[in-house]
Coordinates of C-alpha atoms and ligand atoms in Angstrom, one line a residue:
M1 CA 96.6 7.5 -64.1
P2 CA 98.6 5.6 -61.8
L3 CA 101.5 3.5 -63.1
E4 CA 100.8 0.8 -61.5
S5 CA 97.1 0.2 -62.0
S6 CA 97.4 -0.1 -65.9
S7 CA 100.3 -2.5 -65.0
R8 CA 97.9 -4.4 -63.0
V9 CA 95.4 -4.4 -65.9
V10 CA 97.9 -5.3 -68.2
R11 CA 99.1 -8.5 -66.5
A12 CA 95.7 -9.4 -66.0
L13 CA 95.3 -9.4 -69.5
T14 CA 98.4 -11.2 -70.1
R15 CA 97.1 -13.7 -67.7
R16 CA 94.1 -14.5 -69.8
G17 CA 96.5 -14.8 -73.1
Y18 CA 95.7 -11.0 -74.1
N19 CA 97.6 -8.3 -76.1
A20 CA 96.0 -5.0 -75.1
Q21 CA 96.1 -1.5 -77.0
R22 CA 97.7 1.1 -74.7
E23 CA 94.3 2.9 -75.0
A24 CA 92.4 0.2 -74.1
V25 CA 94.2 -0.5 -71.1
T26 CA 93.8 3.1 -69.9
L27 CA 90.1 3.4 -70.5
I28 CA 89.9 -0.2 -68.4
A29 CA 92.4 1.5 -65.5
E30 CA 90.6 4.6 -65.4
S31 CA 87.3 2.5 -65.2
E32 CA 85.2 3.1 -61.9
T33 CA 85.3 -0.8 -62.0
P34 CA 88.7 -1.9 -63.7
G35 CA 87.8 -5.5 -62.6
L36 CA 85.0 -5.7 -63.9
A37 CA 85.5 -3.3 -67.0
L38 CA 88.2 -5.9 -67.6
E39 CA 85.8 -8.4 -67.6
V40 CA 83.5 -7.3 -69.7
A41 CA 86.0 -6.0 -72.6
I42 CA 87.2 -9.8 -72.7
D43 CA 83.9 -10.6 -73.2
A44 CA 83.2 -8.6 -75.8
A45 CA 86.6 -9.0 -77.6
G46 CA 85.3 -13.3 -77.8
D47 CA 87.5 -15.9 -77.4
D48 CA 89.5 -15.7 -80.6
A49 CA 90.9 -12.0 -80.4
L50 CA 94.3 -11.9 -79.6
V51 CA 94.4 -8.1 -79.1
L52 CA 91.9 -6.4 -76.9
T53 CA 91.2 -3.0 -78.8
V54 CA 90.3 0.2 -77.6
E55 CA 86.8 -0.5 -79.5
H56 CA 86.5 -3.5 -77.5
V57 CA 86.9 -1.9 -74.6
R58 CA 84.5 1.0 -75.9
E59 CA 81.7 -0.5 -76.8
A60 CA 81.5 -3.3 -74.1
L61 CA 81.5 0.0 -71.6
S62 CA 78.9 1.7 -73.7
A63 CA 76.9 -1.0 -74.4
D64 CA 76.4 -1.6 -70.3
P65 CA 77.6 1.5 -68.4
V66 CA 76.5 0.2 -65.2
P67 CA 76.4 -3.4 -66.1
D68 CA 73.0 -5.2 -66.1
P69 CA 74.0 -7.7 -63.0
E70 CA 72.0 -10.4 -65.0
A71 CA 74.7 -9.8 -68.0
V72 CA 77.4 -9.7 -65.9
A73 CA 76.6 -11.8 -62.5
E74 CA 77.7 -15.4 -64.0
A75 CA 80.3 -13.7 -66.6
D76 CA 82.3 -12.9 -63.3
D77 CA 83.8 -14.2 -60.1
P78 CA 80.6 -15.2 -57.8
A79 CA 82.7 -13.2 -55.3
S80 CA 82.2 -10.0 -57.0
G81 CA 79.7 -8.6 -58.3
P82 CA 78.8 -5.4 -60.3
G83 CA 79.9 -2.3 -58.2
A84 CA 82.5 -4.9 -56.0
N85 CA 86.2 -4.3 -56.3
V86 CA 87.7 -6.6 -58.3
S87 CA 91.7 -6.3 -58.6
P88 CA 92.8 -6.6 -62.3
A89 CA 96.0 -8.0 -60.8
T90 CA 94.4 -11.0 -58.4
S91 CA 91.5 -11.8 -60.6
D92 CA 93.6 -14.7 -61.8
A93 CA 90.5 -17.2 -61.5
G94 CA 89.8 -18.4 -65.0
G95 CA 93.0 -16.9 -66.9
R96 CA 93.6 -18.7 -69.9
D97 CA 96.5 -21.0 -70.1
S98 CA 99.1 -18.0 -70.7
S99 CA 101.9 -20.4 -72.2
A100 CA 99.5 -21.8 -74.6
G101 CA 100.1 -20.6 -78.1
S102 CA 97.1 -18.6 -79.9
G103 CA 96.2 -21.5 -81.5
A104 CA 95.4 -23.7 -78.8
R105 CA 93.2 -20.8 -76.4
A106 CA 90.2 -21.2 -77.9
D107 CA 89.8 -24.7 -76.6
D108 CA 91.2 -23.5 -73.2
P109 CA 88.3 -24.7 -71.0
S110 CA 89.3 -21.6 -68.5
V111 CA 88.9 -19.4 -71.3
S112 CA 85.3 -20.0 -71.8
T113 CA 84.5 -19.6 -67.9
G114 CA 82.0 -16.6 -67.7
T115 CA 81.4 -16.7 -71.5
S116 CA 80.0 -20.4 -72.2
T117 CA 77.6 -18.9 -73.9
P118 CA 79.0 -16.4 -76.2
D119 CA 76.1 -15.1 -78.1
P120 CA 77.9 -12.2 -80.5
T121 CA 74.5 -10.0 -80.3
D122 CA 74.2 -9.3 -76.2
V123 CA 76.2 -6.6 -76.1
A124 CA 74.9 -4.0 -78.4
G125 CA 77.4 -2.8 -81.1
R126 CA 79.9 -5.2 -80.2
V127 CA 82.3 -5.9 -82.9
P128 CA 83.3 -8.8 -84.1
P129 CA 86.1 -11.1 -83.0
E130 CA 89.4 -10.3 -84.4
T131 CA 91.2 -13.1 -86.4
G132 CA 93.9 -11.6 -88.2
G133 CA 95.9 -10.9 -85.1
S134 CA 96.8 -7.5 -85.9
A135 CA 96.1 -4.8 -83.2
G136 CA 93.4 -3.5 -85.8
G137 CA 92.9 0.0 -84.2
D138 CA 92.5 2.7 -85.7
R139 CA 96.0 4.4 -84.0
S140 CA 98.1 1.8 -85.9
P141 CA 101.1 3.0 -87.3
P142 CA 102.0 2.6 -90.7
A143 CA 103.6 -0.8 -91.4
P144 CA 107.4 -0.7 -91.8
V145 CA 108.9 -1.7 -95.3
V146 CA 111.6 -4.0 -95.0
R147 CA 114.1 -4.7 -97.6
N148 CA 116.7 -7.5 -98.0
D149 CA 115.0 -9.5 -96.5
M150 CA 116.2 -13.2 -97.6
T151 CA 113.0 -15.1 -95.7
G152 CA 112.6 -17.7 -97.8
E153 CA 115.0 -16.9 -100.4
S154 CA 118.1 -19.3 -98.9
T155 CA 119.9 -21.1 -102.2
G156 CA 123.1 -21.6 -100.2
T157 CA 124.1 -25.6 -100.4
G158 CA 127.4 -24.8 -98.7
E159 CA 129.3 -26.4 -102.1
Y160 CA 132.4 -24.4 -103.1
D161 CA 131.1 -22.6 -106.5
E162 CA 128.5 -20.6 -104.0
F163 CA 131.6 -19.0 -102.3
V164 CA 133.1 -18.1 -105.7
G165 CA 129.4 -16.9 -106.3
V166 CA 128.8 -14.6 -103.1
F167 CA 132.7 -13.3 -103.3
R168 CA 131.8 -12.1 -107.0
D169 CA 128.8 -11.1 -105.8
R170 CA 130.1 -8.9 -103.1
Y171 CA 133.2 -7.8 -105.5
E172 CA 130.7 -6.6 -108.2
R173 CA 128.1 -4.2 -105.7
L174 CA 131.2 -3.0 -103.3
S175 CA 133.5 -2.2 -106.3
G176 CA 130.5 -0.2 -107.6
Q177 CA 130.8 2.1 -105.2
L178 CA 134.4 2.6 -105.3
R179 CA 134.5 3.1 -109.1
G180 CA 132.9 6.5 -108.7
R181 CA 136.2 7.0 -107.0
V182 CA 139.3 5.4 -108.7
N183 CA 139.8 4.2 -112.3
H184 CA 140.4 0.7 -111.6
R185 CA 142.3 -1.4 -113.1
P186 CA 142.0 -5.4 -113.7
V187 CA 144.5 -6.8 -111.7
D188 CA 145.9 -9.2 -114.7
S189 CA 146.6 -6.2 -116.6
V190 CA 148.7 -3.9 -114.1
E191 CA 151.5 -5.8 -114.6
S192 CA 152.1 -5.0 -118.3
M193 CA 152.1 -1.3 -117.4
G194 CA 155.6 0.2 -117.5
A195 CA 157.6 0.5 -114.0
G196 CA 156.4 4.1 -112.3
A197 CA 153.2 3.9 -113.4
D198 CA 150.7 5.3 -111.8
V199 CA 147.7 2.3 -110.8
E200 CA 144.7 1.9 -109.1
I201 CA 143.4 -1.4 -107.7
I202 CA 139.9 -2.0 -106.4
G203 CA 139.9 -5.7 -104.8
L204 CA 139.3 -7.9 -102.0
V205 CA 141.4 -8.3 -99.2
N206 CA 143.3 -11.8 -99.7
D207 CA 146.1 -11.3 -97.1
I208 CA 148.1 -9.1 -95.0
R209 CA 151.4 -9.8 -93.8
S210 CA 154.3 -7.4 -92.5
T211 CA 157.5 -7.8 -94.0
A212 CA 160.8 -8.1 -91.9
S213 CA 161.1 -4.6 -92.7
G214 CA 157.8 -3.4 -91.0
H215 CA 156.0 -2.7 -93.6
W216 CA 153.0 -4.1 -95.1
L217 CA 151.9 -6.6 -97.8
I218 CA 148.5 -6.3 -99.4
E219 CA 147.3 -8.9 -101.4
L220 CA 144.0 -7.5 -103.1
E221 CA 141.9 -9.9 -105.9
D222 CA 139.3 -9.2 -108.1
T223 CA 138.0 -11.3 -110.5
T224 CA 141.1 -11.8 -112.9
G225 CA 143.8 -12.5 -110.1
T226 CA 145.9 -11.2 -107.0
F227 CA 148.1 -8.5 -106.7
P228 CA 150.5 -7.3 -104.3
C229 CA 150.5 -4.2 -102.6
L230 CA 153.1 -2.4 -100.2
V231 CA 152.2 0.1 -97.5
M232 CA 155.2 1.6 -96.2
K233 CA 155.3 1.7 -92.2
D234 CA 156.6 5.6 -92.2
R235 CA 153.2 6.8 -94.2
D236 CA 150.3 7.9 -92.6
I237 CA 148.3 5.6 -94.4
A238 CA 150.0 2.8 -92.4
D239 CA 147.5 3.5 -89.4
L240 CA 145.1 2.4 -91.9
V241 CA 146.3 -1.0 -91.9
D242 CA 145.2 -1.6 -88.3
E243 CA 141.6 -1.8 -89.8
L244 CA 141.4 -3.8 -92.6
L245 CA 139.8 -6.6 -92.1
M246 CA 140.7 -10.2 -94.4
D247 CA 137.6 -10.0 -96.9
E248 CA 136.5 -6.5 -97.1
C249 CA 136.5 -4.7 -100.2
I250 CA 138.6 -1.9 -101.2
A251 CA 140.8 0.5 -103.2
V252 CA 144.1 1.8 -103.4
S253 CA 146.1 4.2 -105.2
G254 CA 149.8 4.0 -106.2
S255 CA 152.4 3.5 -108.4
L256 CA 153.8 0.5 -109.7
A257 CA 157.5 -0.6 -108.6
D258 CA 160.1 -1.2 -111.4
D259 CA 160.1 -4.7 -111.7
S260 CA 156.1 -4.0 -111.9
G261 CA 155.5 -7.1 -109.6
I262 CA 153.9 -4.6 -106.7
V263 CA 152.2 -1.6 -106.3
F264 CA 153.7 1.1 -104.0
V265 CA 150.7 2.5 -102.1
D266 CA 149.8 6.1 -101.9
A267 CA 145.7 6.1 -100.8
I268 CA 143.5 3.5 -99.4
H269 CA 139.7 4.4 -100.0
F270 CA 136.7 2.7 -98.5
P271 CA 133.3 2.2 -100.3
D272 CA 132.6 4.3 -96.9
V273 CA 129.5 6.2 -96.2
P274 CA 129.5 9.9 -98.3
R275 CA 129.9 12.3 -95.8
T276 CA 127.3 14.5 -97.5
H277 CA 124.9 11.9 -96.2
R278 CA 121.8 13.3 -95.1
P279 CA 119.2 11.3 -93.2
S280 CA 115.9 11.5 -94.0
T281 CA 113.6 11.7 -90.9
A282 CA 109.6 11.0 -90.1
D283 CA 107.2 14.2 -90.8
R284 CA 105.8 13.9 -87.1
H285 CA 106.6 13.3 -84.0
V286 CA 106.7 9.4 -83.4
Q287 CA 109.5 7.4 -81.4
A288 CA 111.0 4.0 -81.8
A289 CA 112.8 1.9 -79.3
L290 CA 115.6 -0.1 -80.2
V291 CA 116.2 -2.7 -77.9
S292 CA 118.2 -6.6 -78.5
D293 CA 119.4 -9.4 -76.2
V294 CA 116.3 -10.6 -74.1
H295 CA 117.9 -13.6 -73.7
V296 CA 114.5 -15.2 -71.9
G297 CA 115.3 -18.6 -71.0
S298 CA 118.4 -17.8 -69.1
Q299 CA 118.3 -17.1 -65.5
E300 CA 119.9 -13.8 -66.1
F301 CA 117.2 -12.4 -68.1
L302 CA 115.8 -9.7 -65.9
A303 CA 112.1 -10.0 -66.0
D304 CA 111.5 -7.1 -63.5
A305 CA 113.6 -4.8 -65.6
W306 CA 111.3 -6.2 -69.1
G307 CA 108.3 -5.7 -66.9
R308 CA 108.8 -2.4 -66.4
F309 CA 109.6 -1.4 -69.7
A310 CA 106.7 -2.8 -71.4
D311 CA 104.5 -0.5 -68.0
W312 CA 106.2 2.4 -69.2
L313 CA 105.3 1.8 -72.8
H314 CA 102.0 1.9 -71.7
T315 CA 102.8 5.3 -69.7
E316 CA 101.9 8.6 -71.4
E317 CA 105.4 9.5 -71.2
A318 CA 105.4 6.6 -74.0
E319 CA 102.8 7.8 -76.3
H320 CA 104.9 8.4 -79.1
V321 CA 106.2 5.3 -79.0
E322 CA 104.8 3.2 -81.8
Y323 CA 107.8 1.2 -83.2
L324 CA 110.2 -1.7 -80.7
L325 CA 112.6 -2.9 -82.9
I326 CA 114.3 -5.8 -81.6
A327 CA 117.8 -6.9 -82.8
G328 CA 118.4 -10.9 -82.3
D329 CA 118.4 -12.8 -79.1
M330 CA 115.1 -13.3 -78.2
V331 CA 115.7 -15.9 -76.2
E332 CA 119.0 -18.1 -74.3
G333 CA 118.7 -20.5 -76.7
V334 CA 120.0 -24.2 -75.6
G335 CA 123.4 -25.3 -76.5
V336 CA 124.9 -21.9 -78.1
Y337 CA 128.0 -22.2 -76.0
P338 CA 130.0 -24.6 -73.6
D339 CA 128.2 -25.1 -70.0
Q340 CA 125.1 -22.9 -71.4
D341 CA 122.7 -25.3 -69.9
E342 CA 123.7 -24.5 -66.2
E343 CA 122.8 -21.3 -66.6
L344 CA 119.1 -21.8 -68.1
D345 CA 115.7 -21.2 -66.6
I346 CA 114.0 -22.9 -69.3
V347 CA 115.6 -25.5 -70.6
D348 CA 113.4 -26.7 -73.9
I349 CA 114.1 -23.9 -76.6
Y350 CA 110.2 -23.9 -77.7
E351 CA 109.4 -22.9 -74.2
Q352 CA 111.6 -20.7 -74.3
Y353 CA 109.9 -19.0 -77.2
E354 CA 106.4 -19.1 -75.3
A355 CA 107.9 -17.5 -72.2
F356 CA 109.3 -14.7 -75.0
A357 CA 106.1 -14.4 -76.3
E358 CA 104.2 -13.5 -72.9
H359 CA 106.5 -11.3 -72.3
L360 CA 105.7 -9.4 -75.4
K361 CA 101.9 -9.4 -74.8
Q362 CA 102.7 -7.1 -71.9
V363 CA 103.8 -4.4 -74.5
P364 CA 101.3 -2.3 -76.1
G365 CA 99.6 -3.9 -79.3
D366 CA 99.1 -1.1 -81.3
V367 CA 103.1 -0.5 -80.6
E368 CA 104.7 -2.3 -84.2
I369 CA 107.2 -5.2 -83.5
V370 CA 110.1 -5.7 -86.1
M371 CA 112.7 -8.6 -84.7
I372 CA 115.6 -9.8 -86.6
P373 CA 117.1 -13.2 -84.9
G374 CA 120.7 -13.6 -83.4
N375 CA 122.7 -15.9 -82.8
H376 CA 120.9 -17.8 -79.5
D377 CA 117.9 -18.0 -81.4
A378 CA 116.7 -20.9 -83.3
V379 CA 117.8 -20.6 -86.7
R380 CA 120.9 -21.4 -88.7
L381 CA 123.8 -19.8 -86.9
A382 CA 125.6 -18.8 -90.2
E383 CA 124.7 -15.4 -91.4
P384 CA 122.7 -14.1 -93.2
Q385 CA 120.1 -15.6 -90.9
P386 CA 116.3 -16.2 -92.0
G387 CA 113.4 -15.2 -90.2
F388 CA 111.7 -17.5 -87.3
D389 CA 110.4 -20.5 -89.3
E390 CA 106.0 -20.9 -89.2
E391 CA 105.8 -23.1 -85.8
L392 CA 108.2 -20.2 -83.9
R393 CA 105.8 -17.5 -85.7
E394 CA 102.7 -19.1 -84.8
I395 CA 104.1 -19.2 -80.7
M396 CA 104.7 -15.2 -81.3
S397 CA 102.0 -14.7 -83.2
V398 CA 100.0 -12.6 -80.2
H399 CA 101.7 -9.4 -80.9
D400 CA 101.7 -10.6 -84.9
P401 CA 105.4 -9.2 -84.6
R402 CA 107.0 -8.4 -88.2
I403 CA 110.1 -11.0 -88.2
V404 CA 112.4 -11.1 -91.1
S405 CA 116.0 -11.6 -91.2
N406 CA 119.3 -11.0 -90.2
P407 CA 120.2 -8.1 -91.4
A408 CA 117.5 -6.6 -92.5
M409 CA 116.7 -2.9 -93.9
V410 CA 113.6 -1.6 -92.3
D411 CA 112.1 1.3 -93.1
V412 CA 109.9 2.6 -90.6
E413 CA 107.9 6.4 -91.3
G414 CA 110.8 7.1 -94.1
V415 CA 113.7 6.2 -91.8
S416 CA 116.0 3.4 -93.2
I417 CA 117.2 0.9 -90.1
L418 CA 119.5 -1.6 -91.1
M419 CA 119.4 -4.0 -88.1
Y420 CA 122.0 -6.7 -87.5
H421 CA 122.3 -8.9 -84.6
G422 CA 126.3 -7.9 -84.3
V423 CA 128.5 -11.0 -84.2
S424 CA 131.1 -9.4 -86.3
L425 CA 131.7 -6.9 -84.0
D426 CA 133.4 -9.5 -81.4
E427 CA 135.4 -9.7 -84.5
V428 CA 135.9 -6.0 -85.5
I429 CA 136.8 -5.1 -81.1
A430 CA 139.4 -8.3 -81.5
E431 CA 141.2 -7.2 -84.5
L432 CA 141.4 -3.7 -84.4
P433 CA 143.4 -1.1 -81.8
E434 CA 141.4 -0.3 -78.6
E435 CA 141.1 3.9 -79.8
K436 CA 139.0 2.6 -82.8
A437 CA 136.7 -0.6 -81.3
S438 CA 135.9 -1.4 -78.1
Y439 CA 133.1 -3.2 -76.1
D440 CA 132.9 0.4 -73.7
E441 CA 132.3 1.8 -77.2
P442 CA 130.2 -0.4 -79.2
H443 CA 129.2 2.1 -81.7
R444 CA 133.0 2.8 -82.5
A445 CA 133.0 -0.6 -83.8
M446 CA 129.7 -0.7 -86.1
Y447 CA 131.5 2.7 -87.6
Q448 CA 134.0 0.0 -89.4
L449 CA 131.2 -1.7 -90.5
L450 CA 129.3 1.3 -92.1
K451 CA 132.8 2.3 -93.6
K452 CA 133.4 -1.0 -95.2
R453 CA 130.0 -1.4 -95.8
H454 CA 129.7 -4.6 -94.8
V455 CA 128.0 -6.0 -91.7
A456 CA 130.2 -8.9 -91.4
P457 CA 133.1 -9.1 -93.7
Q458 CA 135.5 -11.4 -92.3
F459 CA 135.2 -15.2 -94.1
G460 CA 136.4 -18.3 -91.6
G461 CA 136.7 -16.5 -88.5
K462 CA 134.1 -16.6 -85.9
T463 CA 131.4 -15.3 -87.7
R464 CA 130.0 -17.7 -89.5
V465 CA 129.1 -16.6 -93.3
A466 CA 126.8 -18.6 -95.4
P467 CA 127.1 -18.3 -99.4
E468 CA 124.5 -17.6 -100.7
E469 CA 123.4 -16.7 -104.6
R470 CA 123.9 -13.1 -103.4
D471 CA 125.6 -11.5 -100.5
Y472 CA 123.0 -10.1 -97.7
L473 CA 125.5 -8.6 -95.8
V474 CA 126.6 -6.1 -98.0
V475 CA 125.0 -2.8 -97.1
D476 CA 123.7 -1.0 -100.6
D477 CA 121.9 1.5 -99.1
V478 CA 123.2 4.1 -96.7
P479 CA 120.9 3.3 -93.7
D480 CA 119.6 6.3 -91.6
V481 CA 120.2 4.2 -88.4
F482 CA 122.0 1.2 -87.9
H483 CA 121.1 -1.1 -84.8
T484 CA 122.9 -4.0 -83.6
G485 CA 123.2 -5.3 -80.1
H486 CA 125.3 -8.9 -79.4
V487 CA 127.9 -7.1 -77.7
H488 CA 125.7 -6.5 -74.7
K489 CA 127.1 -3.2 -74.0
L490 CA 125.0 0.0 -74.6
G491 CA 126.6 2.3 -77.2
W492 CA 125.6 5.0 -79.5
G493 CA 126.7 7.8 -82.1
K494 CA 126.8 9.4 -85.3
Y495 CA 129.3 8.4 -87.9
H496 CA 128.9 10.4 -91.2
N497 CA 125.6 11.7 -90.3
V498 CA 124.4 8.1 -89.4
L499 CA 123.1 6.9 -85.9
A500 CA 124.7 4.0 -85.1
V501 CA 123.2 2.4 -81.7
N502 CA 124.5 -0.4 -80.3
S503 CA 121.0 -1.3 -77.6
G504 CA 122.5 -2.8 -74.7
C505 CA 120.7 -6.0 -73.2
W506 CA 118.0 -7.4 -70.6
Q507 CA 120.2 -10.4 -69.4
A508 CA 122.1 -9.7 -66.2
Q509 CA 126.1 -10.6 -66.3
T510 CA 126.7 -14.4 -66.8
D511 CA 129.1 -16.0 -65.5
F512 CA 131.2 -16.4 -68.7
Q513 CA 131.4 -13.0 -69.0
R514 CA 132.4 -12.1 -65.6
S515 CA 135.5 -14.6 -66.7
V516 CA 136.2 -12.4 -69.2
N517 CA 135.1 -9.2 -67.7
I518 CA 132.7 -8.5 -70.0
D519 CA 130.1 -6.4 -67.7
P520 CA 126.7 -5.7 -69.5
D521 CA 124.8 -2.9 -70.0
A522 CA 121.2 -4.8 -69.0
G523 CA 117.5 -3.1 -68.5
Y524 CA 118.1 0.0 -71.2
A525 CA 115.7 1.0 -73.7
P526 CA 117.3 3.4 -76.1
I527 CA 114.3 5.7 -77.3
L528 CA 114.8 7.2 -80.9
D529 CA 113.0 10.2 -82.2
L530 CA 112.2 9.1 -85.9
D531 CA 111.7 12.9 -86.3
T532 CA 114.7 14.7 -85.4
L533 CA 117.3 11.1 -85.0
E534 CA 117.7 12.4 -81.6
M535 CA 118.5 9.4 -78.9
T536 CA 117.5 9.0 -74.8
V537 CA 118.0 5.8 -73.3
R538 CA 115.7 5.4 -70.1
K539 CA 116.9 2.8 -67.3
F540 CA 114.1 0.0 -66.2
R541 CA 116.9 -1.7 -63.9
Ligands
LIG1 O1 127.2 -13.2 -76.2 C1 127.2 -11.3 -75.3 C2 128.7 -11.3 -75.6 O2 129.2 -11.8 -74.9 C3 129.5 -11.0 -76.8 O3 130.3 -10.2 -76.8 C4 130.0 -12.4 -76.8 C5 130.5 -13.2 -75.4 N1 130.2 -14.3 -75.1 C6 129.4 -14.6 -74.4 N2 129.6 -15.8 -74.0 C7 130.4 -16.3 -74.4 C8 131.4 -17.3 -74.8 N3 130.6 -18.4 -74.0 N4 132.2 -17.8 -75.4 C9 132.5 -16.6 -76.2 N5 131.9 -15.4 -76.7 C10 130.9 -15.1 -75.3 P1 125.7 -13.2 -76.8 O4 125.9 -14.4 -78.3 O5 124.6 -12.1 -77.5 O6 125.2 -14.2 -75.6
LIG2 FE1 123.3 -11.6 -76.6
LIG3 ZN1 124.2 -12.1 -79.3

């Protein structure tokens, strides 16, 4: 089937407010009179259905293979009786209000065009309208299992005590990861050890200074106090000091100085991902598209590229793409950056989500969508960010996406995928040397976060972190795939067998980005084979 005809069907359905399963689109596009098939199928689906399923189409078509003029004539555009070549892309008359949320559709006068006397029995064997909002077809992939979703679990009020609490939790959990490798001494007992004693300390990095003679002084903090640790500039490990971020958890091994007031460091250990990590894979051939940073509402949002991507998902080539993961920045938002309003196409945040929901409708209804928020989305900026509130969920309900917190661990067909928007990547890139993290190789910055087993270690920097009882930003379990966005650069690679993917964006270069020489990778969709963890990238721009 030519791509063009299926994409016209998708567009026509989208305008009527329907999301559609792939096979439903294919059946309509391949029928002799797609325009008519579309009308009959919509009629069969009923006004309450959100997703046009393959059952709707099959039953509509089989019930009435040669449409009975009486049943269809008045249901159809008067100008296009049975057999007339109705082009779905142009049969716009009577389309649903595409910007309305699903709740509004049933009352939409245009919806009832031709179906003003809906009788559930007038087409033999028609299934009752779907009301649950899920794809509902027999081809729906297994729903992803989400761990570490803090939506609705926020306890933080911003009190000082909570900062103490979240650091304690971070320390407990990350030091636990290091304890098998070092024999930790609480810092308040280190001083009493004799000069020259071997010492191992696990602590959060409280301070990093260079001394007058160019050595490094790292202050580590545990639950009992702080202790200064000296890394000599001529040691190989001095190179690792470049990688340190404030507030991350590390261990040092060394020996106590003569005056017992300082540790001379011989080795630095990170919680890290074990080199022996063996990722899990799906036991069937199935793929996931990993995207982020759609930025609907921005003048630079690439609607055409997104449309081509959604059309492609309806083709045979994409038949194994059963999941779409979106790692934040669905919309451009309002007031995110200074002077941002000058580049807005849609100035109202809810209208931005309504427009975004329209673009989601183009995605096949049998693709499972999982999304997390980013810094442009309408949730709190401080991380962890809870999933969208009810009002936004309702706006996006047609495709029934799974909306979870940033970050979240999502298990898809046995593959665990850590989704994180990626605001801390800016900081990692700013603070680490070029060869360890850069915008051109964003996956290397992601390696650092894996090594630290924390998605945003640094407190009080550019990444805002909210104190919660639990530090949701700690990476407890090693993921098989780490998916981020935010920096609008495409890059991927493996770190100790974990596939790190930063997924580019759907927004062309903004004025700000031009001013700081950020050249975004826009309009790409990385496609991940869940059975092999191999990646292919498709370009839609
Ligand atoms: O940011 C996309 C990338 O561009 C990310 O690396 C931050 C950077 N960026 C974009 N606009 C600004 C402004 N105004 N100040 C600082 N950094 C910026 P995203 O937040 O996904 O749009
Ligand atoms: Fe973004
Ligand atoms: Zn962002």
